[in-house]
């Protein structure tokens, strides 16, 4: 995808749009939650204890820096005696979960039967740990504000839900060897990311391959790419270059991306060989 975050998988490649109404929606939900909590006579610590969350998370949600999950709103509705008024906000929160410019991609991924991606700069967004994703966003320049980082991380984790859903799309990802060695966030963050890849790679619908640096023939030198096959048989491409991200629907262009991705997979290590390779890199990290 793009040079800095080719596989930060989309929403990370755009600056937050000041005209994006999703930020206002999340901020409003946060204020409403705070008002209901204060009206109930609970401070953040007390409310957090009853919710099963720390007061720091409660604070971030109430100031609009974190996006509450549906189960959070359901539980808050019950604890605060809102009679469905808080739970009713789930629909608006779900619509605002993804930054404006990535919503079409998120909807396509949710409707996919197969997602194939070649990631050459960072770990693909659907396979990132929370701390790895946060480290990526904190490295962005111009720098994001803290609340922007929190919202983007939350949106990233929300998109990853499709990997664990049932039925889930087939997800194949080819990662460059250099990505597995680049210590984004530090060595400990990288180690946990590698461990996560080994864990998620055990899922039957996930196949992770490694493209060794020593490979002489490489069909992906033009950059990262993504190919999405939908339930209706349509195939869509997705590509990013720095600040430009676009869905590709022109059949001839999609065909080129599909062909390249097939060649990339053939040139990379097999999933079993890749697992052994990742274990080796983990042992060296």
XYZ file of C-alpha atoms in Angstrom:
285
model
C 0.000 0.000 0.000
C 1.876 3.210 0.829
C 5.501 3.817 1.592
C 5.278 4.429 5.317
C 2.389 2.203 6.271
C 1.716 0.100 3.265
C -0.055 -2.362 5.426
C -1.301 -0.236 8.184
C -4.352 -1.174 6.134
C -5.981 1.974 5.116
C -7.349 4.151 7.831
C -3.829 4.902 9.015
C -2.869 6.344 5.671
C -5.243 9.294 5.926
C -5.050 12.296 8.164
C -8.183 12.647 10.283
C -10.669 14.681 8.274
C -11.839 17.748 10.210
C -15.141 17.448 8.346
C -15.555 13.823 9.392
C -18.685 13.781 11.526
C -17.647 10.533 13.228
C -15.467 12.423 15.707
C -18.428 14.546 16.776
C -20.587 11.443 17.174
C -18.048 9.694 19.412
C -17.525 12.875 21.461
C -21.287 13.241 21.947
C -21.625 9.625 23.048
C -18.792 10.158 25.508
C -20.467 13.228 26.991
C -23.763 11.366 27.303
C -22.064 8.501 29.116
C -20.415 10.938 31.512
C -23.731 12.675 32.212
C -25.480 9.367 32.927
C -22.612 8.250 35.198
C -22.558 11.496 37.183
C -26.343 11.488 37.480
C -26.095 8.019 39.015
C -23.669 9.326 41.654
C -20.758 7.117 40.549
C -17.220 8.396 40.114
C -15.017 6.900 37.388
C -13.363 4.393 39.725
C -16.685 3.131 41.068
C -18.213 2.925 37.621
C -15.109 1.218 36.254
C -15.246 -1.411 38.999
C -18.854 -2.227 38.200
C -18.137 -2.248 34.473
C -15.001 -4.360 34.828
C -12.753 -1.686 33.270
C -10.070 0.611 34.627
C -10.860 4.301 35.287
C -8.375 5.326 32.579
C -10.453 3.615 29.893
C -13.631 5.158 31.311
C -11.981 8.581 31.099
C -10.881 8.068 27.495
C -14.317 6.924 26.379
C -16.035 9.829 28.118
C -13.807 12.401 26.458
C -14.239 10.787 23.038
C -10.712 9.415 22.718
C -11.795 5.767 22.660
C -14.721 4.231 20.813
C -16.945 2.158 23.116
C -17.701 -1.366 21.955
C -21.345 -2.530 21.704
C -21.063 -4.696 24.826
C -19.708 -1.702 26.747
C -22.790 0.339 25.883
C -25.120 -2.538 26.763
C -23.496 -2.996 30.169
C -23.403 0.757 30.859
C -27.096 0.978 29.974
C -27.879 -1.727 32.523
C -25.649 -0.368 35.307
C -26.796 3.230 34.861
C -30.459 2.312 34.480
C -30.787 4.075 31.142
C -33.700 1.888 29.993
C -32.220 1.349 26.541
C -31.235 4.957 25.866
C -27.483 4.228 26.037
C -27.776 0.901 24.224
C -29.641 2.698 21.425
C -26.453 4.630 20.635
C -24.786 1.453 19.311
C -26.018 2.077 15.774
C -24.530 5.567 15.592
C -21.282 4.403 17.202
C -20.929 1.560 14.717
C -21.339 3.960 11.789
C -18.714 6.275 13.276
C -16.278 3.517 14.228
C -14.181 3.894 11.085
C -12.759 7.208 9.806
C -14.843 8.580 6.952
C -12.438 7.723 4.145
C -12.021 4.056 5.121
C -15.669 3.139 5.603
C -16.135 1.858 2.047
C -13.109 -0.410 2.432
C -14.310 -1.663 5.821
C -17.716 -2.479 4.351
C -16.104 -4.365 1.478
C -13.911 -6.350 3.851
C -16.986 -7.245 5.904
C -18.616 -8.591 2.714
C -15.527 -10.472 1.550
C -15.069 -14.209 1.129
C -11.337 -13.776 0.496
C -8.813 -11.049 1.233
C -5.294 -11.254 -0.148
C -2.604 -8.728 0.706
C 1.076 -8.124 0.091
C 2.639 -5.992 2.843
C 6.130 -4.639 2.315
C 6.636 -1.935 4.954
C 4.822 -2.870 8.173
C 2.697 -5.771 9.410
C -0.642 -5.815 7.607
C -3.292 -3.912 9.549
C -5.568 -6.922 10.046
C -2.705 -8.732 11.786
C -1.302 -6.004 14.032
C -1.294 -6.130 17.811
C -2.738 -3.136 19.628
C 0.653 -1.930 20.848
C 2.232 -2.339 17.398
C -0.598 -0.313 15.822
C -0.268 2.357 18.508
C 3.490 2.595 17.918
C 2.856 3.123 14.191
C 0.377 5.927 14.775
C 2.659 7.584 17.317
C 5.435 7.642 14.709
C 3.342 9.503 12.143
C 4.448 12.984 11.077
C 2.842 15.465 11.292
C 2.104 14.018 14.707
C -1.385 12.938 15.703
C -2.920 14.210 18.927
C -3.364 11.601 21.637
C -7.109 11.359 21.102
C -6.542 10.829 17.378
C -4.119 7.997 18.091
C -6.631 6.369 20.429
C -9.445 6.632 17.891
C -7.342 5.195 15.086
C -6.126 2.306 17.227
C -9.705 1.592 18.259
C -10.820 1.627 14.617
C -7.953 -0.681 13.673
C -8.946 -3.219 16.318
C -12.581 -2.992 15.219
C -11.622 -3.915 11.654
C -9.734 -6.938 12.945
C -12.952 -8.438 14.269
C -13.616 -9.929 10.833
C -10.605 -12.235 11.309
C -12.286 -13.836 14.333
C -15.882 -13.805 13.091
C -17.714 -16.874 11.839
C -17.839 -17.452 9.008
C -14.640 -15.526 8.353
C -13.128 -14.701 4.957
C -10.016 -16.506 3.817
C -7.146 -14.167 4.663
C -3.799 -14.602 2.943
C -0.977 -12.166 3.641
C 2.556 -12.059 2.263
C 4.941 -10.126 4.499
C 8.416 -8.975 3.564
C 11.194 -10.395 5.733
C 12.340 -6.860 6.562
C 8.938 -6.155 8.137
C 9.471 -9.019 10.586
C 12.815 -7.578 11.639
C 11.952 -3.881 11.907
C 11.530 -3.139 15.666
C 8.553 -0.799 15.459
C 7.867 0.244 19.046
C 10.961 -1.549 20.309
C 12.143 -5.148 20.569
C 9.504 -6.225 23.099
C 6.663 -4.896 20.914
C 8.136 -6.707 17.916
C 8.450 -9.966 19.847
C 4.809 -9.869 20.888
C 3.845 -9.023 17.292
C 5.743 -12.037 15.994
C 4.122 -14.237 18.644
C 0.734 -12.910 17.562
C 1.461 -13.774 13.924
C 2.351 -17.324 14.943
C -0.885 -17.571 16.920
C -3.260 -16.153 14.318
C -1.480 -18.166 11.637
C -2.875 -21.319 13.246
C -6.409 -20.329 12.259
C -7.626 -22.437 9.361
C -8.741 -19.431 7.344
C -5.492 -17.476 7.758
C -2.332 -18.110 5.748
C 0.774 -16.016 6.342
C 3.745 -16.184 3.981
C 7.145 -14.544 4.128
C 8.973 -13.040 1.162
C 12.695 -13.491 1.924
C 14.963 -10.556 1.170
C 17.279 -12.888 -0.752
C 14.619 -13.715 -3.371
C 15.830 -12.675 -6.826
C 12.478 -12.751 -8.664
C 9.865 -10.524 -7.049
C 6.545 -9.508 -8.624
C 5.761 -7.012 -5.878
C 8.445 -4.397 -6.434
C 5.821 -1.824 -7.453
C 4.560 -1.756 -3.868
C 1.968 -3.227 -1.543
C -1.473 -4.255 -2.758
C -4.708 -5.835 -1.653
C -7.245 -7.955 -3.552
C -10.738 -8.470 -2.108
C -13.178 -11.073 -3.446
C -16.803 -10.399 -2.515
C -19.709 -12.769 -1.927
C -21.331 -11.788 -5.230
C -18.225 -12.857 -7.163
C -16.882 -9.331 -7.696
C -13.168 -8.715 -7.169
C -11.944 -5.320 -5.956
C -8.383 -4.048 -5.659
C -7.038 -1.609 -3.104
C -3.835 0.375 -3.289
C -2.149 3.197 -1.392
C 0.737 5.532 -2.135
C 1.618 7.983 0.641
C -1.440 10.236 1.072
C -3.435 8.694 -1.770
C -5.567 5.612 -1.215
C -8.070 4.204 -3.671
C -10.307 1.275 -4.370
C -9.710 -0.220 -7.815
C -12.759 -1.486 -9.677
C -11.673 -1.269 -13.333
C -11.594 -4.975 -14.383
C -8.303 -4.721 -16.294
C -6.549 -3.021 -13.376
C -7.957 -5.513 -10.879
C -6.749 -8.312 -13.144
C -3.214 -6.908 -13.032
C -3.229 -6.747 -9.220
C -4.695 -10.243 -8.986
C -2.028 -11.604 -11.327
C 0.773 -9.905 -9.424
C -0.503 -11.162 -6.096
C -0.635 -14.725 -7.406
C 2.975 -14.443 -8.549
C 4.029 -12.930 -5.208
C 2.512 -15.855 -3.317
C 4.245 -18.324 -5.618
C 7.613 -16.621 -5.085
C 7.290 -16.419 -1.283
C 7.934 -19.169 1.247
C 5.053 -21.587 1.794
C 2.880 -21.035 4.894
C 4.676 -23.896 6.705
C 8.117 -22.624 5.713
C 7.038 -19.116 6.712
C 5.984 -20.262 10.171
C 9.424 -21.807 10.698
C 11.007 -18.588 9.439
C 8.977 -16.410 11.825
C 9.901 -18.693 14.731
C 13.560 -18.260 13.755
C 13.269 -14.457 13.656
C 11.454 -14.496 16.999
C 14.313 -16.463 18.508
C 16.770 -13.869 17.237
C 14.757 -10.879 18.474
